[in-house]
Coordinates of C-alpha atoms and ligand atoms in Angstrom, one line a residue:
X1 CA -152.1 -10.7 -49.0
X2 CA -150.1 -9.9 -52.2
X3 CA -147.3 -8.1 -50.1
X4 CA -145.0 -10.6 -51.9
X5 CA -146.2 -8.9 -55.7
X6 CA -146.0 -4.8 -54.3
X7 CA -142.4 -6.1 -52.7
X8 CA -141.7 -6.4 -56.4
X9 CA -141.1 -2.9 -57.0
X10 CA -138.6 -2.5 -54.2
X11 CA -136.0 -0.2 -55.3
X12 CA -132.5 -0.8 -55.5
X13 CA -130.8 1.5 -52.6
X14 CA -128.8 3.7 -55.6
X15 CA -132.0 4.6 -57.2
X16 CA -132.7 6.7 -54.3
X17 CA -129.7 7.7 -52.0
X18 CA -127.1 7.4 -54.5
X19 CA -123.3 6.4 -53.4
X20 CA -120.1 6.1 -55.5
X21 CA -118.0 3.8 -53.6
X22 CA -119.2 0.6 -51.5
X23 CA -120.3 0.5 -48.8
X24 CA -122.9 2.9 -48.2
X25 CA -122.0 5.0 -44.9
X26 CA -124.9 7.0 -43.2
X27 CA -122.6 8.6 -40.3
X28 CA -123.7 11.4 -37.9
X29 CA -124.0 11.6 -33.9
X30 CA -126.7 9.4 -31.9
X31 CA -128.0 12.9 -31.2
X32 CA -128.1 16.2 -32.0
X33 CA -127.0 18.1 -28.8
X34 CA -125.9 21.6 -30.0
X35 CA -125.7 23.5 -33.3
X36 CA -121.5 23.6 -32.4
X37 CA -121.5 19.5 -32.2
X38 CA -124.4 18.6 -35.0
X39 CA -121.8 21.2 -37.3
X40 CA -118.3 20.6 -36.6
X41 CA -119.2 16.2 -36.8
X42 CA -120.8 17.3 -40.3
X43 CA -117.9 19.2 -41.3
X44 CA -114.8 16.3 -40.2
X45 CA -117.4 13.7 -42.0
X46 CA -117.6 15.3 -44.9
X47 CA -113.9 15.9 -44.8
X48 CA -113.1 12.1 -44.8
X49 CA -114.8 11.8 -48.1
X50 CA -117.0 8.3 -46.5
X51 CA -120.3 9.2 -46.1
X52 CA -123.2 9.6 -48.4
X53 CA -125.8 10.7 -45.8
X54 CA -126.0 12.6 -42.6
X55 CA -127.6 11.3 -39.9
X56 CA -129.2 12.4 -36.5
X57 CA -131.3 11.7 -33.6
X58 CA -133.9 14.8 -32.5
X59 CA -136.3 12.7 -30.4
X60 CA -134.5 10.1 -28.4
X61 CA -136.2 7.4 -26.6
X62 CA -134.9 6.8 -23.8
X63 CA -135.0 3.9 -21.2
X64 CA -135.5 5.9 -18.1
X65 CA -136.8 9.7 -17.9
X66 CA -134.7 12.4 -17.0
X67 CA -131.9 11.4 -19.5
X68 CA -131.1 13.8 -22.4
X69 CA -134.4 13.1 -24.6
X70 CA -133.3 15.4 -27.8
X71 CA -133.9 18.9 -28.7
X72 CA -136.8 17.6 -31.1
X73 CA -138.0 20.1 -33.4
X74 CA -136.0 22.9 -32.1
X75 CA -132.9 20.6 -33.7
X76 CA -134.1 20.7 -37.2
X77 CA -132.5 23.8 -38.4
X78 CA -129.2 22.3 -37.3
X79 CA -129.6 19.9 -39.5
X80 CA -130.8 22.4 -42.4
X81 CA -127.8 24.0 -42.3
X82 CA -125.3 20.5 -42.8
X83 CA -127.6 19.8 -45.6
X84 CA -127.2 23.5 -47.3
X85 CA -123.2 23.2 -46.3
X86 CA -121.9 20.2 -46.9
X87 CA -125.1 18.8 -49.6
X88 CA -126.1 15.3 -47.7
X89 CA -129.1 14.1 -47.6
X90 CA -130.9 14.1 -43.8
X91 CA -131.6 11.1 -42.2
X92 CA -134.0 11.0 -38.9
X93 CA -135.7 9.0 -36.7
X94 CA -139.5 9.3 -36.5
X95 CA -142.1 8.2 -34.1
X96 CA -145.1 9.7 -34.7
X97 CA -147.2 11.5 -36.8
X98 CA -146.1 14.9 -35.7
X99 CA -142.4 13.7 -36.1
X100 CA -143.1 12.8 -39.1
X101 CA -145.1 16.1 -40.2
X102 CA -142.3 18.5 -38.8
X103 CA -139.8 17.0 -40.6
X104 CA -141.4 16.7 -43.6
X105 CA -142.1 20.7 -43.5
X106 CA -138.3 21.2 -42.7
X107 CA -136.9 18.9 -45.7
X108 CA -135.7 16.0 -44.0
X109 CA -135.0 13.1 -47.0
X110 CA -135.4 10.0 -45.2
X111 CA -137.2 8.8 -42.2
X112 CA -135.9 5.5 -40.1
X113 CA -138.1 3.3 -37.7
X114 CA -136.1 2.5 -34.4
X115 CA -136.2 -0.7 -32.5
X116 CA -138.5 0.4 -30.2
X117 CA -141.0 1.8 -32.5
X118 CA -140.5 -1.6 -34.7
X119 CA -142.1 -3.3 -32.0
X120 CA -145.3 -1.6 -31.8
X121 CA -147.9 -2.6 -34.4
X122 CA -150.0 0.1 -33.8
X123 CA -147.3 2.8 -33.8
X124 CA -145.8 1.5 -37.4
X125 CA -149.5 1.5 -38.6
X126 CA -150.0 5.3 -38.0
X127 CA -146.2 6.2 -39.3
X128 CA -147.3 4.0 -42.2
X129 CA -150.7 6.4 -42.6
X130 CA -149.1 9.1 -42.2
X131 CA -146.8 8.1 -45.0
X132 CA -149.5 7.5 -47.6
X133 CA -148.5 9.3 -50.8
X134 CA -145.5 10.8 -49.6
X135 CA -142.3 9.9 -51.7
X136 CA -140.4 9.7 -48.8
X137 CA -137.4 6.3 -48.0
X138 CA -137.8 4.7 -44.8
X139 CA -135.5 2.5 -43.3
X140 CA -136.9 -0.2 -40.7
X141 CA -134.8 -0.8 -38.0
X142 CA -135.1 -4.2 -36.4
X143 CA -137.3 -4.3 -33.4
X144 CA -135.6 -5.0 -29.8
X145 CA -136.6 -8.7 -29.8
X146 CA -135.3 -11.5 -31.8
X147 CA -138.8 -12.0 -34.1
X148 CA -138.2 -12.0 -37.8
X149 CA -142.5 -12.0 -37.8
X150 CA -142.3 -8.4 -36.5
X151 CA -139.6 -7.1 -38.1
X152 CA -141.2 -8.8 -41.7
X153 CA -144.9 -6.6 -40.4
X154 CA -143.1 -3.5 -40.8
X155 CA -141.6 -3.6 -43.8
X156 CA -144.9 -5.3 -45.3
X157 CA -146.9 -2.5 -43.3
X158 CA -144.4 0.5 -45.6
X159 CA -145.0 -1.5 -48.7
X160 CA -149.0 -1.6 -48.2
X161 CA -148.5 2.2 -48.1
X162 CA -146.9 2.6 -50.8
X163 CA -143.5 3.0 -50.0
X164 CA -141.2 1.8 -52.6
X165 CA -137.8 3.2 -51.6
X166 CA -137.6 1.1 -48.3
X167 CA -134.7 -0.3 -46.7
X168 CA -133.8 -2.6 -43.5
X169 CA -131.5 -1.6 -41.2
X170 CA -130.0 -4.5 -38.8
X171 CA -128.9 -3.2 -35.2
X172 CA -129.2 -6.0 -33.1
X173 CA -131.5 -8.2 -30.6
X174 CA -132.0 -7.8 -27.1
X175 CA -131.5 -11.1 -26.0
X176 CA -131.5 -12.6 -22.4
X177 CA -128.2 -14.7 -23.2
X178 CA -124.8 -12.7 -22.1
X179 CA -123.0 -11.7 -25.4
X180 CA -120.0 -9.8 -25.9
X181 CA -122.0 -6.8 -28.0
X182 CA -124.7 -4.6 -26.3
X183 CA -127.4 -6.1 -28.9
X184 CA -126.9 -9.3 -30.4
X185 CA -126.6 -9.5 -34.1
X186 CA -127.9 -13.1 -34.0
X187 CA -126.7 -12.9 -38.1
X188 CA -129.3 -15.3 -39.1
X189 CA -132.3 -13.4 -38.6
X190 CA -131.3 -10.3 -41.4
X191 CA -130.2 -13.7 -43.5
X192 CA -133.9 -14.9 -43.5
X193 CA -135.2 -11.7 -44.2
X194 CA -133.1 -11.2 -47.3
X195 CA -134.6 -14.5 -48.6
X196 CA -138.3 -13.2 -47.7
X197 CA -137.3 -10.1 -49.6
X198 CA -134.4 -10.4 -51.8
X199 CA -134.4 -6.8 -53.2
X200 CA -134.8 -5.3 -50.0
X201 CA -131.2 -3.5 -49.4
X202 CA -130.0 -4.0 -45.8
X203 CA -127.9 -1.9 -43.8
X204 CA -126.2 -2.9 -40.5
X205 CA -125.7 -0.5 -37.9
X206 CA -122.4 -1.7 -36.2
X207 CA -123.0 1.2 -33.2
X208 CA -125.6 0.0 -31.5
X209 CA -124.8 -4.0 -32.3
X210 CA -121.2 -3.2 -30.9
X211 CA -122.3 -0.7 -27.9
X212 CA -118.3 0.0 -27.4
X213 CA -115.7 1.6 -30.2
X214 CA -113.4 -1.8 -30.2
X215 CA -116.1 -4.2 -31.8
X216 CA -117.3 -1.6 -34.6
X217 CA -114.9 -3.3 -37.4
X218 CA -115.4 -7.1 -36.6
X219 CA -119.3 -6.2 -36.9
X220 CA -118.7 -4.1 -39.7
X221 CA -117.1 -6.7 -41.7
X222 CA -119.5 -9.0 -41.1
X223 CA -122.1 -7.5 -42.7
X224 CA -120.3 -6.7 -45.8
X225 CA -119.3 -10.2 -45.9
X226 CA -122.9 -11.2 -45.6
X227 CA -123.8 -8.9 -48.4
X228 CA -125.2 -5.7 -46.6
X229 CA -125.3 -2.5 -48.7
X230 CA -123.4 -0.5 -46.1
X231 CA -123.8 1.0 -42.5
X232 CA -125.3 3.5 -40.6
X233 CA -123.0 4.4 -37.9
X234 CA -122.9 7.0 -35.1
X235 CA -120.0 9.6 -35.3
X236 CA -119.0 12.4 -32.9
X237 CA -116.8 15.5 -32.9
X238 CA -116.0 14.8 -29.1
X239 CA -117.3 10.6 -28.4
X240 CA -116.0 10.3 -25.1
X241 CA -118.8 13.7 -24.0
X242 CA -121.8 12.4 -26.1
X243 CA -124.5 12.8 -24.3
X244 CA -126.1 9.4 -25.9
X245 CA -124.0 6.5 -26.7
X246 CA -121.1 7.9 -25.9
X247 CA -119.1 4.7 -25.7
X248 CA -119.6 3.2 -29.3
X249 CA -119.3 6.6 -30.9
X250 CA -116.4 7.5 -33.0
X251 CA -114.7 10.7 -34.8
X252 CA -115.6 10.9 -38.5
X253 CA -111.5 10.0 -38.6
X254 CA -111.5 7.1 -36.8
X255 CA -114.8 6.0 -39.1
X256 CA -112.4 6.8 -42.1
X257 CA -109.7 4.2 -40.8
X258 CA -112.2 1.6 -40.2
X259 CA -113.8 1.9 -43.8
X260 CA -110.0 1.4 -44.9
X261 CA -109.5 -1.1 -43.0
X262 CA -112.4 -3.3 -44.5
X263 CA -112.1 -6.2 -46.8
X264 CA -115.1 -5.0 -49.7
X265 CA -116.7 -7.9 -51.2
X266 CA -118.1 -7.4 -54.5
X267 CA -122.2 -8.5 -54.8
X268 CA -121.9 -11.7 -56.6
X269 CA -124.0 -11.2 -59.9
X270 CA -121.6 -8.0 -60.1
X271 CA -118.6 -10.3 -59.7
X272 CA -117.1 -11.7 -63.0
X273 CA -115.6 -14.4 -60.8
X274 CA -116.8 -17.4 -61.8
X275 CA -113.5 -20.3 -60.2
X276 CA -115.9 -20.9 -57.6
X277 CA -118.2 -23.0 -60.4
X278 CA -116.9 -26.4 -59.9
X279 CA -116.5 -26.0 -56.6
X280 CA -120.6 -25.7 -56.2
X281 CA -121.3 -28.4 -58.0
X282 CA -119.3 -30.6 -55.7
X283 CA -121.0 -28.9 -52.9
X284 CA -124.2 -29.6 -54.2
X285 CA -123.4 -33.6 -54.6
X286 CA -122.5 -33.4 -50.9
X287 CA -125.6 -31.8 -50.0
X288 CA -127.7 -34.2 -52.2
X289 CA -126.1 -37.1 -50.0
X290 CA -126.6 -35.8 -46.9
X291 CA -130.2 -35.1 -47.7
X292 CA -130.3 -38.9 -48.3
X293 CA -128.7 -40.1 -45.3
X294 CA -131.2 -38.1 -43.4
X295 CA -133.6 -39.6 -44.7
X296 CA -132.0 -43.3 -44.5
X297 CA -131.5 -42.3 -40.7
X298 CA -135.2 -41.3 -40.5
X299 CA -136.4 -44.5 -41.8
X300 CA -134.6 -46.7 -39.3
X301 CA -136.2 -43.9 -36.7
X302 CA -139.8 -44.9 -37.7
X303 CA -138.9 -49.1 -37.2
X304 CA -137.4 -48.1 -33.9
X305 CA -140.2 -46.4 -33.1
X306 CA -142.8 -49.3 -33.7
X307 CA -140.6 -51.4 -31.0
X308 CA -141.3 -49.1 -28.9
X309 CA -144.7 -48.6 -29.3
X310 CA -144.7 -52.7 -29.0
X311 CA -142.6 -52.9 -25.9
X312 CA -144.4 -49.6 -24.5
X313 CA -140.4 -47.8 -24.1
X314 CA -140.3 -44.2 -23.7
X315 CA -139.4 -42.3 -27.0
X316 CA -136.6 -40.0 -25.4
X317 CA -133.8 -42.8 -24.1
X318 CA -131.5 -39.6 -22.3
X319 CA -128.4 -42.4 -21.6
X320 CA -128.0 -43.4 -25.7
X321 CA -129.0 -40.0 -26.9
X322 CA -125.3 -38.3 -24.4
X323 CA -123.6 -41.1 -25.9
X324 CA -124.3 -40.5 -29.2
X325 CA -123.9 -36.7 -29.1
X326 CA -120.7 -37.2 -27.1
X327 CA -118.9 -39.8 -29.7
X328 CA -120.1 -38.1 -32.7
X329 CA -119.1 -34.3 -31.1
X330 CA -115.5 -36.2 -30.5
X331 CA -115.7 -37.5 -33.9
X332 CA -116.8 -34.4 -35.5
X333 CA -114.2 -32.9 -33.7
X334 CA -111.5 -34.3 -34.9
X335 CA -112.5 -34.3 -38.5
X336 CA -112.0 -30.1 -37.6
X337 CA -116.1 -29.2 -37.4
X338 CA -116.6 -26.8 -34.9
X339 CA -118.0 -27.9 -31.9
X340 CA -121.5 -26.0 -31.4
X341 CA -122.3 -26.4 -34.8
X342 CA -122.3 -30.4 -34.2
X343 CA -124.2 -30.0 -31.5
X344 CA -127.0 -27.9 -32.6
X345 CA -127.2 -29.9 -35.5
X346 CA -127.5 -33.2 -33.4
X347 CA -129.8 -31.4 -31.4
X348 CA -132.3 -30.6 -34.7
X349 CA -131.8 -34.4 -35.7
X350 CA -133.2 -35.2 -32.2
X351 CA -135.7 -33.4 -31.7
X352 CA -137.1 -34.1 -35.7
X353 CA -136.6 -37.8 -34.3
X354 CA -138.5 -37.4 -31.1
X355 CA -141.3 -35.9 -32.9
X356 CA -141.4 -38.5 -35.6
X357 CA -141.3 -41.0 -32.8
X358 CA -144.3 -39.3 -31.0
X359 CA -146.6 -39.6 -33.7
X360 CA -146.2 -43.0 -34.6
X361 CA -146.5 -44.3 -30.9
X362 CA -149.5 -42.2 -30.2
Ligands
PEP1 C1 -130.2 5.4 -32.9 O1 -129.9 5.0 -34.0 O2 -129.7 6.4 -32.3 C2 -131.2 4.6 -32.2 C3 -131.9 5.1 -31.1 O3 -131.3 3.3 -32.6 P1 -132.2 2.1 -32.2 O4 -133.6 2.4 -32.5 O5 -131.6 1.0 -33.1 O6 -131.9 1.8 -30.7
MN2 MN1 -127.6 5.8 -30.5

């Protein structure tokens, strides 16, 4: 496939929705309920001065029926009239073609994929059809589960379409550990997708990572920190009487306190900074060293492993490996590492041993 050459002509997130100040904020409510509510949040957002799109849901999937599942078409003219008030650009979620064809007839300037459309194959392949030729922006939310594959196919599936002005959007994995947000952010998986596509801008959308009004900030800052273009995040007139989401909404005034409350890191080739220099280079040394240790420690792995073989042992010896991974965790520990992070590692090491092991026995 030569998805890695078309991803090539990604374009940079300002060539398309253009923003003045960092971060990006694409603000609105989780749904449009009424033309009062779509109107007066559109008016206090554009107020506080933050946000460089408006957003909204019309067709809302939800998990059970007989929820509030969106005023659909019927809500577009709301969101007509922000546009002709207050001049930002519409952003809406679309599920199928006929979403996609209503809103294209009412001048809506940039579809998004939600997580539960992200996970359907088939779905993104007709959204991506329907998209053929049209200069529209997406933005690909993450689907529900944890698998950087899918989320990868959907973006790929835009590209072979022809979209160029394409974004990701980061909102969280539903995961069947207990966490303290509603979907886990599980950071590492956007981090891997930046390197499969390092011009594709990511946003992060702190609302439904969060799911409650007290976590939106620590989220928020997290992103920036791991070099996300901005945010879209869900704001209300009245939060506490949203119909969807009402606990992680916020007023466009409480968004404007949390923007001003961010630390805003600069993109690193923007940043003239350069103290950090020597520090790398030391950095580097250290890695190169512990790449060779590895490896030293994977070469007495494989002369172990012929005793074994000779002696007919088991490969996994449960007793040594706890006492190893408790006196090097109590080690670790007091040299100020943080606990999990010896442990996973340990863990890798083990199980890279156990599989050299394997092979050599059998
Ligand atoms: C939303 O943004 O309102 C939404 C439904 O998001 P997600 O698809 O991420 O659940
Ligand atoms: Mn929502």
């Amino acid at each position: 496939m030569q998805i890695s050459e078309d991803s090539i002509r990604i374009q940079s997130i300002n060539q398309w929705l253009p923003h003045k100040s960092k971060p990006l904020i694409i603000s609105g409510p989780c749904s449009a309920e009424n033309r009062e509510q779509v109107l007066a949040t559109a008016k206090r957002l554009y107020a506080t001065g933050v946000a460089s799109a408006f957003r909204s849901g019309l067709w809302k999937p939800r998990t059970r029926p007989g929820a509030f599942e969106g005023h659909g078409e019927n809500a577009l003219h709301w969101l007509v009239e922000v546009k002709e008030k207050y001049g930002f650009p519409l952003v809406v979620e679309v599920a199928t073609p006929r979403h996609i064809e209503a809103c294209l007839k009412a001048g809506i300037d940039i579809f998004w994929i939600g997580a539960r459309t992200s996970v359907n194959p088939f779905s993104v392949q007709e959204l991506a059809e329907a998209l053929k030729g049209v200069d529209v922006p997406v933005m690909v939310k993450n689907p529900l589960n944890p698998d950087l594959s899918l989320w990868v196919g959907v973006i790929e599936r835009f590209i072979l379409s022809g979209i160029t002005k394409i974004a990701a959007i980061h909102r969280g994995f539903n995961t069947w550990e207990k966490s303290r947000f509603r979907n886990d952010p599980l950071w590492d998986i956007p981090v891997k997708l930046k390197s499969i596509f390092p011009k594709l801008p990511i946003l992060c959308d702190p609302s439904h990572i969060a799911g409650r009004r007290d976590l939106l900030l620590e989220v928020a800052q997290k992103a920036l920190l791991l070099d996300m273009e901005g945010f879209m995040i869900e704001t209300h007139f009245d939060p506490d009487n949203a119909l969807t989401d009402a606990a992680q909404q916020i007023t466009p005034e409480k968004l404007q306190e949390l923007v001003s409350k961010l630390n805003i890191p600069v993109h690193s080739e923007d940043n003239p900074c350069r103290d950090i220099d020597h520090l790398r280079n030391k950095i580097d040394d250290l890695d190169s060293s512990l790449v060779t240790i590895l490896s030293k420690r994977m070469e007495m792995v494989k002369e172990i492993a012929k005793i074994k073989k000779d002696c007919k042992m088991t490969v996994l010896q449960i007793n040594r490996w706890n006492s190893i991974v408790e006196a090097r965790t109590e080690e670790a520990m007091k040299l100020g590492l943080n606990e999990n992070f010896v442990r996973n590692m340990l863990d890798l090491i083990h199980k890279e041993s156990i599989d050299v092991q394997s092979k050599i026995i059998s």
